Short mmCIF file of C-alpha atoms and ligand atoms in Angstrom, two decimals:
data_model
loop_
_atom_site.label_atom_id
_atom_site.label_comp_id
_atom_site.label_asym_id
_atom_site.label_seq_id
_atom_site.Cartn_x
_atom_site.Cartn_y
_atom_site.Cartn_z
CA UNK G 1 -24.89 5.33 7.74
CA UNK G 2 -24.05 2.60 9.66
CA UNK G 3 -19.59 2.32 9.47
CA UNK G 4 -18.41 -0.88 8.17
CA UNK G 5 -17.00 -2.95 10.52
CA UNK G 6 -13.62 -3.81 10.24
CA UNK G 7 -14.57 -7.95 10.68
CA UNK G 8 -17.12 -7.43 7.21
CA UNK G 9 -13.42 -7.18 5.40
CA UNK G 10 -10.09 -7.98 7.06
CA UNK G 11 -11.40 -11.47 8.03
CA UNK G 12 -11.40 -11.56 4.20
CA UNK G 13 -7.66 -12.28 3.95
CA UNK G 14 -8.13 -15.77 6.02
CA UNK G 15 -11.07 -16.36 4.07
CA UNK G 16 -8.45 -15.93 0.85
CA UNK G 17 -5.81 -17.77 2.68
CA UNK G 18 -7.43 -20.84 1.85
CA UNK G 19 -7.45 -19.72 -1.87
CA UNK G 20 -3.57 -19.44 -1.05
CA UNK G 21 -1.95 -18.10 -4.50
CA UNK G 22 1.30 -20.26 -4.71
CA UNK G 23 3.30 -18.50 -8.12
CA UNK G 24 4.62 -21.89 -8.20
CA UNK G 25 6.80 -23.12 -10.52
CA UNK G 26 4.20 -23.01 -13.78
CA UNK G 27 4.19 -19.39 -13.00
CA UNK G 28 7.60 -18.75 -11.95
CA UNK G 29 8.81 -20.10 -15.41
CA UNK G 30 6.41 -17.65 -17.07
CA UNK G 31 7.65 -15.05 -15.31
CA UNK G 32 11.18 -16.18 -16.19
CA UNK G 33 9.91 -16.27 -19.80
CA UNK G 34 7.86 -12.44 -19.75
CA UNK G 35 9.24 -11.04 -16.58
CA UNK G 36 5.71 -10.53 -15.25
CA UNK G 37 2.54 -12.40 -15.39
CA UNK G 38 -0.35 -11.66 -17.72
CA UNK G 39 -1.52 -8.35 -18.46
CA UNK G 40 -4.98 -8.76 -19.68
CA UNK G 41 -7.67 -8.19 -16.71
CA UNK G 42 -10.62 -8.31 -18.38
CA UNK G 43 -10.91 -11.43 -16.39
CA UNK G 44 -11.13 -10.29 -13.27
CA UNK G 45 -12.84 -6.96 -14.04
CA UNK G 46 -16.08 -6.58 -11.53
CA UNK G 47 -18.54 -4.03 -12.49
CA UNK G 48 -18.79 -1.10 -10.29
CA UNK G 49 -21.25 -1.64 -8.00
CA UNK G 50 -21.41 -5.57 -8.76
CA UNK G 51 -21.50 -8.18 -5.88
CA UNK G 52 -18.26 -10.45 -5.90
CA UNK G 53 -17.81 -13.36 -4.51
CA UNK G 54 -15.74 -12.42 -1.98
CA UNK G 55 -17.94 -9.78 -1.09
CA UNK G 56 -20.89 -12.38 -0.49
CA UNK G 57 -18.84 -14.38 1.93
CA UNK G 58 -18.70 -11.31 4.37
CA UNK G 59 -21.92 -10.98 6.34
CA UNK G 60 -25.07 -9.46 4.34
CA UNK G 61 -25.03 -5.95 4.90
CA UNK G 62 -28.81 -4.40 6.73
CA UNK G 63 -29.97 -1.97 4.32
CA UNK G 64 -29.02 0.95 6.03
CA UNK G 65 -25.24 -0.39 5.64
CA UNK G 66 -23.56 -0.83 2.15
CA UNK G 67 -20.32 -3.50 1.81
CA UNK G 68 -17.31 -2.74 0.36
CA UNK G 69 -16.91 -3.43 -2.75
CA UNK G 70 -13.70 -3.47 -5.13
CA UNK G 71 -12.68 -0.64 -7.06
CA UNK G 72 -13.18 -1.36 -11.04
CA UNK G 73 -9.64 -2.21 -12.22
CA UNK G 74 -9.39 0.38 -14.57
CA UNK G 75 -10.11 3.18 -11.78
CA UNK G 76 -7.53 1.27 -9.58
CA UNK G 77 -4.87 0.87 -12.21
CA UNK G 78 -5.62 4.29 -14.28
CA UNK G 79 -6.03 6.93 -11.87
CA UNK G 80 -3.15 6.63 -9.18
CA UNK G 81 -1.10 9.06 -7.24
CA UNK G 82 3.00 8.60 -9.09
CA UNK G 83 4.55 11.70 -8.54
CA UNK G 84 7.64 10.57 -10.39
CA UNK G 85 5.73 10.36 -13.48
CA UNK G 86 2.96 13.30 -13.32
CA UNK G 87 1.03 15.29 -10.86
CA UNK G 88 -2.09 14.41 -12.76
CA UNK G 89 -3.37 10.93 -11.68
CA UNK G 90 -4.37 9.89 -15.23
CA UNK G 91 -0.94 10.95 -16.94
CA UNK G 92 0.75 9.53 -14.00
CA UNK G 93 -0.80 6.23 -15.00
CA UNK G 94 -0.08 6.04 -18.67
CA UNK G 95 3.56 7.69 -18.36
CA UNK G 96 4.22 4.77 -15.69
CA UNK G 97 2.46 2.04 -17.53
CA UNK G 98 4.27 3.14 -20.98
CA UNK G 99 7.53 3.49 -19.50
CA UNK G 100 8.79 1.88 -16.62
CA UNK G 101 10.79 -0.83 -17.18
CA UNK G 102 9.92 -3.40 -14.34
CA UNK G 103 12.36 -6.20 -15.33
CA UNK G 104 15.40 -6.68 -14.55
CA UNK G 105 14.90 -5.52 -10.92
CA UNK G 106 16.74 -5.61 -7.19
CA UNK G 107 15.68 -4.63 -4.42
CA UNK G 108 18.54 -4.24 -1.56
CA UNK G 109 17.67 -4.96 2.10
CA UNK G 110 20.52 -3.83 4.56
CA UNK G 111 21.21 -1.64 7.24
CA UNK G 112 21.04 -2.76 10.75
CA UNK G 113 20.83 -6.43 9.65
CA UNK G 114 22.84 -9.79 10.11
CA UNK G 115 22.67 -11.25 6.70
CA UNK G 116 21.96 -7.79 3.98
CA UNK G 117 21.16 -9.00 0.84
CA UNK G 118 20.37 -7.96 -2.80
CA UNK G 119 17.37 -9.68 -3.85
CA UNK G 120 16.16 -10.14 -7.66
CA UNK G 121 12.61 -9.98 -8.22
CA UNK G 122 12.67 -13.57 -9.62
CA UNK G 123 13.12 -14.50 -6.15
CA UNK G 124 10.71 -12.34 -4.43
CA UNK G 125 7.68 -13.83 -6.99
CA UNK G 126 8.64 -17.21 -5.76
CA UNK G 127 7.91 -16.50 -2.23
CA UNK G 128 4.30 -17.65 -1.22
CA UNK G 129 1.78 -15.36 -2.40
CA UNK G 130 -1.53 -14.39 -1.25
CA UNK G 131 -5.02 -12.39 -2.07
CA UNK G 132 -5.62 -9.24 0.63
CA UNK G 133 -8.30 -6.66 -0.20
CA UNK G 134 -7.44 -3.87 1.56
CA UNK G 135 -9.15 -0.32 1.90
CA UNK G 136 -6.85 2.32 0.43
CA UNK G 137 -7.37 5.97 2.07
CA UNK G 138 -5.58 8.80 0.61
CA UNK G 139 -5.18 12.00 2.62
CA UNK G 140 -6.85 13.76 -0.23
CA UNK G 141 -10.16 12.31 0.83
CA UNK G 142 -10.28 9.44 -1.63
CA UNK G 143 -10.68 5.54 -1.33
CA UNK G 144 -10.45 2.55 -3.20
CA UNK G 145 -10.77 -1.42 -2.15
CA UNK G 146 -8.00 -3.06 -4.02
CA UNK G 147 -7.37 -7.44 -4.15
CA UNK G 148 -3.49 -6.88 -3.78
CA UNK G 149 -1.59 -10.59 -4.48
CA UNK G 150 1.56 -10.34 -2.18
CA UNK G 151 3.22 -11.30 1.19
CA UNK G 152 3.93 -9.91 4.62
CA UNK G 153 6.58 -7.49 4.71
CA UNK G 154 7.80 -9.67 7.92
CA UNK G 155 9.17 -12.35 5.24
CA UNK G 156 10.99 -10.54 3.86
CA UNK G 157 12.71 -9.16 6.98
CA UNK G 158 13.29 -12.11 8.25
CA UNK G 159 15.49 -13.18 5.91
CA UNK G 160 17.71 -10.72 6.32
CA UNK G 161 17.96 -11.07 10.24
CA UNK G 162 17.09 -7.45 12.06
CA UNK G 163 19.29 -6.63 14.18
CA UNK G 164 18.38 -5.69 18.01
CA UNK G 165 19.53 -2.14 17.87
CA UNK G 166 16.73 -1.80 14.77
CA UNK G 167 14.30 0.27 15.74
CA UNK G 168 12.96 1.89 12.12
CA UNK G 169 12.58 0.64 8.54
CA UNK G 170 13.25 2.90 5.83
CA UNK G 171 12.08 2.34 2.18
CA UNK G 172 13.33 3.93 -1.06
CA UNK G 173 11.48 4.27 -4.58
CA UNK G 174 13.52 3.88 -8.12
CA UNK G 175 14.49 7.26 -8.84
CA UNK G 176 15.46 7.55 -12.48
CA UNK G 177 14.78 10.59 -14.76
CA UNK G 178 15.64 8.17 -17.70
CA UNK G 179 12.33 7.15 -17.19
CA UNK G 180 10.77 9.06 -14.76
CA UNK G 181 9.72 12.78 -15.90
CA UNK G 182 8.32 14.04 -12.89
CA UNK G 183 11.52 13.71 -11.11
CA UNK G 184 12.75 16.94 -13.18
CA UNK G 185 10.41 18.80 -10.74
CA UNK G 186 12.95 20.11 -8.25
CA UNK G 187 10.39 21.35 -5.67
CA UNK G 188 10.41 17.49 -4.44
CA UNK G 189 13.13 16.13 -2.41
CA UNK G 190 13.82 12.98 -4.48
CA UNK G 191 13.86 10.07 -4.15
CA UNK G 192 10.19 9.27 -2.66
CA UNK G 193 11.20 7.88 1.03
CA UNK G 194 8.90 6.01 3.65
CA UNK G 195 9.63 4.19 7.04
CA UNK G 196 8.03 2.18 9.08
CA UNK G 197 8.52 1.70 13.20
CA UNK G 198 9.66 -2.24 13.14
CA UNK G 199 6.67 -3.32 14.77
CA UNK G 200 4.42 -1.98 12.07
CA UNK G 201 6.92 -3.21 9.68
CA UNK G 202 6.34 -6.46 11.14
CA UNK G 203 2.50 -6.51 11.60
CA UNK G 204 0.91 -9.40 9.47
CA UNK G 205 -1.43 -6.54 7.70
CA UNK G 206 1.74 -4.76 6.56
CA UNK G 207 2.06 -6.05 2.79
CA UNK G 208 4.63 -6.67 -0.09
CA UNK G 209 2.39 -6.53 -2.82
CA UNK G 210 3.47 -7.93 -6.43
CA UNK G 211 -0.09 -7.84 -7.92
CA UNK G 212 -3.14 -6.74 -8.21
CA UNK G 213 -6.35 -8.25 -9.26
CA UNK G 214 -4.84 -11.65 -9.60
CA UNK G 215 -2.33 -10.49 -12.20
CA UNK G 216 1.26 -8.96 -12.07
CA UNK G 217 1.02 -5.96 -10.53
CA UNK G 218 0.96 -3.01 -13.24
CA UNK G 219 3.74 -0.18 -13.13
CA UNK G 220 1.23 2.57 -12.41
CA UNK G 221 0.65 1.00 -8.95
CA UNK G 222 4.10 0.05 -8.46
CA UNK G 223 5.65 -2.67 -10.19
CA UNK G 224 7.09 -4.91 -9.46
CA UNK G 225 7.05 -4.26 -5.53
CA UNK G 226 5.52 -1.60 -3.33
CA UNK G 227 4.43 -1.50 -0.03
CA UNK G 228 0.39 -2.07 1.17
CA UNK G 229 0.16 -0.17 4.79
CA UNK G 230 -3.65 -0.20 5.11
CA UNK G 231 -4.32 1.30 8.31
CA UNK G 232 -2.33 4.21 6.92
CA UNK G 233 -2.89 7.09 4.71
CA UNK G 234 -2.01 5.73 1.34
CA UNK G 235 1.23 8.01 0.99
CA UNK G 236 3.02 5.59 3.09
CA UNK G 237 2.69 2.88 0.76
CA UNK G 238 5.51 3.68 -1.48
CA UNK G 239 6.01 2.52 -4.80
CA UNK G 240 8.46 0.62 -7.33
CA UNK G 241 11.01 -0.17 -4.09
CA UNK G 242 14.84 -0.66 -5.16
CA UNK G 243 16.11 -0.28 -1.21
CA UNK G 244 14.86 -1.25 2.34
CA UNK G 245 16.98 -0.78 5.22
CA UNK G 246 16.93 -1.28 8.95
CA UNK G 247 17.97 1.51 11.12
CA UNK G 248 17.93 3.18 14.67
CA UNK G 249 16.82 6.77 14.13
CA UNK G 250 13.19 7.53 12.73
CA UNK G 251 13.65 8.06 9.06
CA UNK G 252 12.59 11.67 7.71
CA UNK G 253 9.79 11.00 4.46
CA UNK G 254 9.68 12.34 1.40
CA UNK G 255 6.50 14.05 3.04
CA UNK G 256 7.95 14.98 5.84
CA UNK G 257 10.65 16.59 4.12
CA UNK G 258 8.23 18.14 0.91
CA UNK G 259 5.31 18.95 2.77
CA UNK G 260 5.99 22.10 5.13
CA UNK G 261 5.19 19.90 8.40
CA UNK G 262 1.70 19.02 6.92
CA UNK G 263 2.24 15.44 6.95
CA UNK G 264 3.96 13.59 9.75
CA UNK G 265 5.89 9.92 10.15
CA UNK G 266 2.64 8.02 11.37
CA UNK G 267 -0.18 9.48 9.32
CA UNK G 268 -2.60 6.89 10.17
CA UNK G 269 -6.21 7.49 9.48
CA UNK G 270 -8.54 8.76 11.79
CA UNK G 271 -11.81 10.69 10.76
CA UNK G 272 -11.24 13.05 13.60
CA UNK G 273 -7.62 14.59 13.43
CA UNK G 274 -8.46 16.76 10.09
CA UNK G 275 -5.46 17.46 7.90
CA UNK G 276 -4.01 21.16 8.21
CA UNK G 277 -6.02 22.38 5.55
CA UNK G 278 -8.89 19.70 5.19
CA UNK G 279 -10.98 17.76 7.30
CA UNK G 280 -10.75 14.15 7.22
CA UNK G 281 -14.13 13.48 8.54
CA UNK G 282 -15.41 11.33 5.52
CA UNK G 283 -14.23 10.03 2.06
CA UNK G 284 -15.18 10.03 -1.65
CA UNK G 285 -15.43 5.83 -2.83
CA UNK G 286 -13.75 6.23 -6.18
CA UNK G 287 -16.38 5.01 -8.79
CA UNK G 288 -19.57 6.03 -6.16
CA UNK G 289 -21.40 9.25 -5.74
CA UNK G 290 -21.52 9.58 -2.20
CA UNK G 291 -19.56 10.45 0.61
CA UNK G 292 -18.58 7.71 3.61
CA UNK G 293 -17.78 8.15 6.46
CA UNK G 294 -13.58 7.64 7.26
CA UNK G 295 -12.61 5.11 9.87
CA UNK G 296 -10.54 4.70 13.02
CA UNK G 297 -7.00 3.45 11.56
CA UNK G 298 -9.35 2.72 8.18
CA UNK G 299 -11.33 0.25 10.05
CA UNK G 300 -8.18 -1.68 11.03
CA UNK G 301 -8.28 -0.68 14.75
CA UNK G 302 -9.26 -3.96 16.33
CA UNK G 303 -5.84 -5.28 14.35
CA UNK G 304 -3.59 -2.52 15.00
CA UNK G 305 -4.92 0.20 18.18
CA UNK G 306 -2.49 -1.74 20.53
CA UNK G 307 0.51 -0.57 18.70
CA UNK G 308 0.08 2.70 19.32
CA UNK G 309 0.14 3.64 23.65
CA UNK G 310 -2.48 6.75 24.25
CA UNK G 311 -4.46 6.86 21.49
CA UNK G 312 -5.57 10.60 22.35
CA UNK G 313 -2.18 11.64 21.40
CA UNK G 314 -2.83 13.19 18.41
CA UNK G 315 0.61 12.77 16.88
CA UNK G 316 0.06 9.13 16.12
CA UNK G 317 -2.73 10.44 13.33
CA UNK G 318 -0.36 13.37 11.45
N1 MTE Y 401 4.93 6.08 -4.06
C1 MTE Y 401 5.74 6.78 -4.87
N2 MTE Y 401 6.97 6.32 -5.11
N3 MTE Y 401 5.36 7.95 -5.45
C2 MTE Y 401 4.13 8.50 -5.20
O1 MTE Y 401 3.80 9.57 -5.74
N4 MTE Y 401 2.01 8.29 -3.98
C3 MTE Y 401 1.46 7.81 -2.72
C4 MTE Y 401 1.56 6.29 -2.60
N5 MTE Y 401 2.86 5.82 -2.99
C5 MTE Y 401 3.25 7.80 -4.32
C6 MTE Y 401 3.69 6.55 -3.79
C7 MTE Y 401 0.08 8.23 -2.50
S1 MTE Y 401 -0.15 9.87 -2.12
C8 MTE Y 401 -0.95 7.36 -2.53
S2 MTE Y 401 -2.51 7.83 -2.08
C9 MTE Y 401 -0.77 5.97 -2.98
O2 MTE Y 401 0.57 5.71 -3.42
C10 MTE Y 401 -1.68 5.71 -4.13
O3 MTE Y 401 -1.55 4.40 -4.59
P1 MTE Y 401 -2.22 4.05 -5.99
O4 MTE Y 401 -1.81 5.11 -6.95
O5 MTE Y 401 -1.73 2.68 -6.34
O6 MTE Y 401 -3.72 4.08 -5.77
#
């Protein structure tokens, strides 16, 4: 098979941009009323397999090469990876979707900053939103396509002024066994931790996202706020954030720290570093039969190769 090239689906963001989603201020008071925006997708569900529109404004695929198409909703939104709630990616998703409680929320950006701040979510919905589909690659050997709504993480940062000593971004996930289960499992360092190097913090693909499929994004994925890192394996985009900060050192993950030195800080993709245990050669579609091939940086190299000197240093994909 013929890879996908990157340009069949990141130009699709600028293609979106002119379908710009403001939550202006219709939706901002109904998210002032409900604390989140509609829950009902039947809307927006696609078929598996069925052409959307967005997918026939990309270039027509020959037949030997197929076009990414979005993940059903239900596959997206009911089989995740939430440790906090369950191991098992089905439980996960109805523990998180019964119980997390996704309003009120703060999320507290400091560290290495000139103005820190606590935000409310209120005011993070308010900033301009947008429609990204993204390829999602776990390190299990699983993908999805997923229409996030969100923003670039960069926004938010600059509000909060970086400082020049800021070399690292480190994230932080709710951790709270009121309503979290999983966390009883002490064989996890808690709470689930992520970082970023600034520049990839900054990179325009590097997303907030706050929904999914057009609609608030659902707890299961992490709501209200997780991160979108799509060149990555999918572990780095961590979910339900309560804390950023901006430090000097490089932050040690949750992976890092859990994992027995099988997963490093930059974990991004590429088909030919296999994982300790596992080859990451190719990748199971979730909701097709076959087997693709895995991508260079998930097909996001032409966007983000230059940020990473050497590329035959194999630390930059572990
Ligand atoms: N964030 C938190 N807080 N807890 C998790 O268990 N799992 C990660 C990542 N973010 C995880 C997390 C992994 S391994 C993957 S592959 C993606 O979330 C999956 O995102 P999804 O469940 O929305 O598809």
């Amino acid at each position: 098979m013929v890879p996908i090239r990157p340009s069949e689906i990141t130009p699709e963001h600028i293609y979106l941009s002119r379908r710009k989603f403001m939550l202006g201020l219709g939706a901002a008071a109904l998210l002032a009323a409900c604390g989140r925006l509609p829950d009902t997708p039947e809307a927006t569900v696609m078929p598996e397999g069925a052409a959307t529109s967005e997918a026939l404004s990309t270039p027509r695929p020959t037949p030997t090469q197929k076009p990414d198409i979005k993940t059903a909703f239900d596959a997206v939104t009911g089989y995740v990876n939430y440790y906090e709630f369950s191991l098992d990616k089905e439980a996960a998703a109805i523990l998180a979707n019964e119980s997390l409680q996704v309003s009120p929320w703060t999320v507290t950006v400091g560290g290495l900053v000139n103005k820190p701040r606590v935000f409310d979510i209120e005011e993070i919905l308010k900033f301009e939103q947008e429609e990204r589909v993204y390829r999602m690659r776990c390190v299990e050997g699983w993908s999805m396509v997923i229409p996030w709504l969100g923003f670039p993480l960069s926004r938010l940062l600059k509000e909060v002024e970086p400082l020049s000593n800021a070399k690292y971004v480190r994230f932080q996930t709710l951790a709270d066994p009121e309503q979290m289960p999983g966390l009883g499992d002490m064989t996890f360092p808690w709470p689930y931790i992520e970082g970023l190097r600034l520049d990839e913090a900054m990179h325009d693909l590097t997303l907030i996202a706050t929904g999914i499929y057009g609609w608030s994004l659902r707890p299961s994925n992490g709501a209200p706020l997780r991160l979108v890192v799509p060149w990555k394996y999918g572990f780095k985009s961590l979910k339900s954030i309560v804390r950023i900060d901006l430090v000097e050192e490089q932050p040690t993950t949750f992976w890092m720290a859990a994992g027995a030195g099988e997963y490093g800080f930059w974990a991004n993709v590429n088909p030919e570093v296999p994982h300790r245990r596992w080859s990451q050669a190719n990748e199971r579609r979730i909701g097709e039969t076959r087997r693709i091939p895995t991508l260079l940086f998930n097909g996001y190299a032409d966007e983000v190769a230059d940020l990473y000197p050497d590329l035959t240093n194999k630390d930059w994909f572990f």
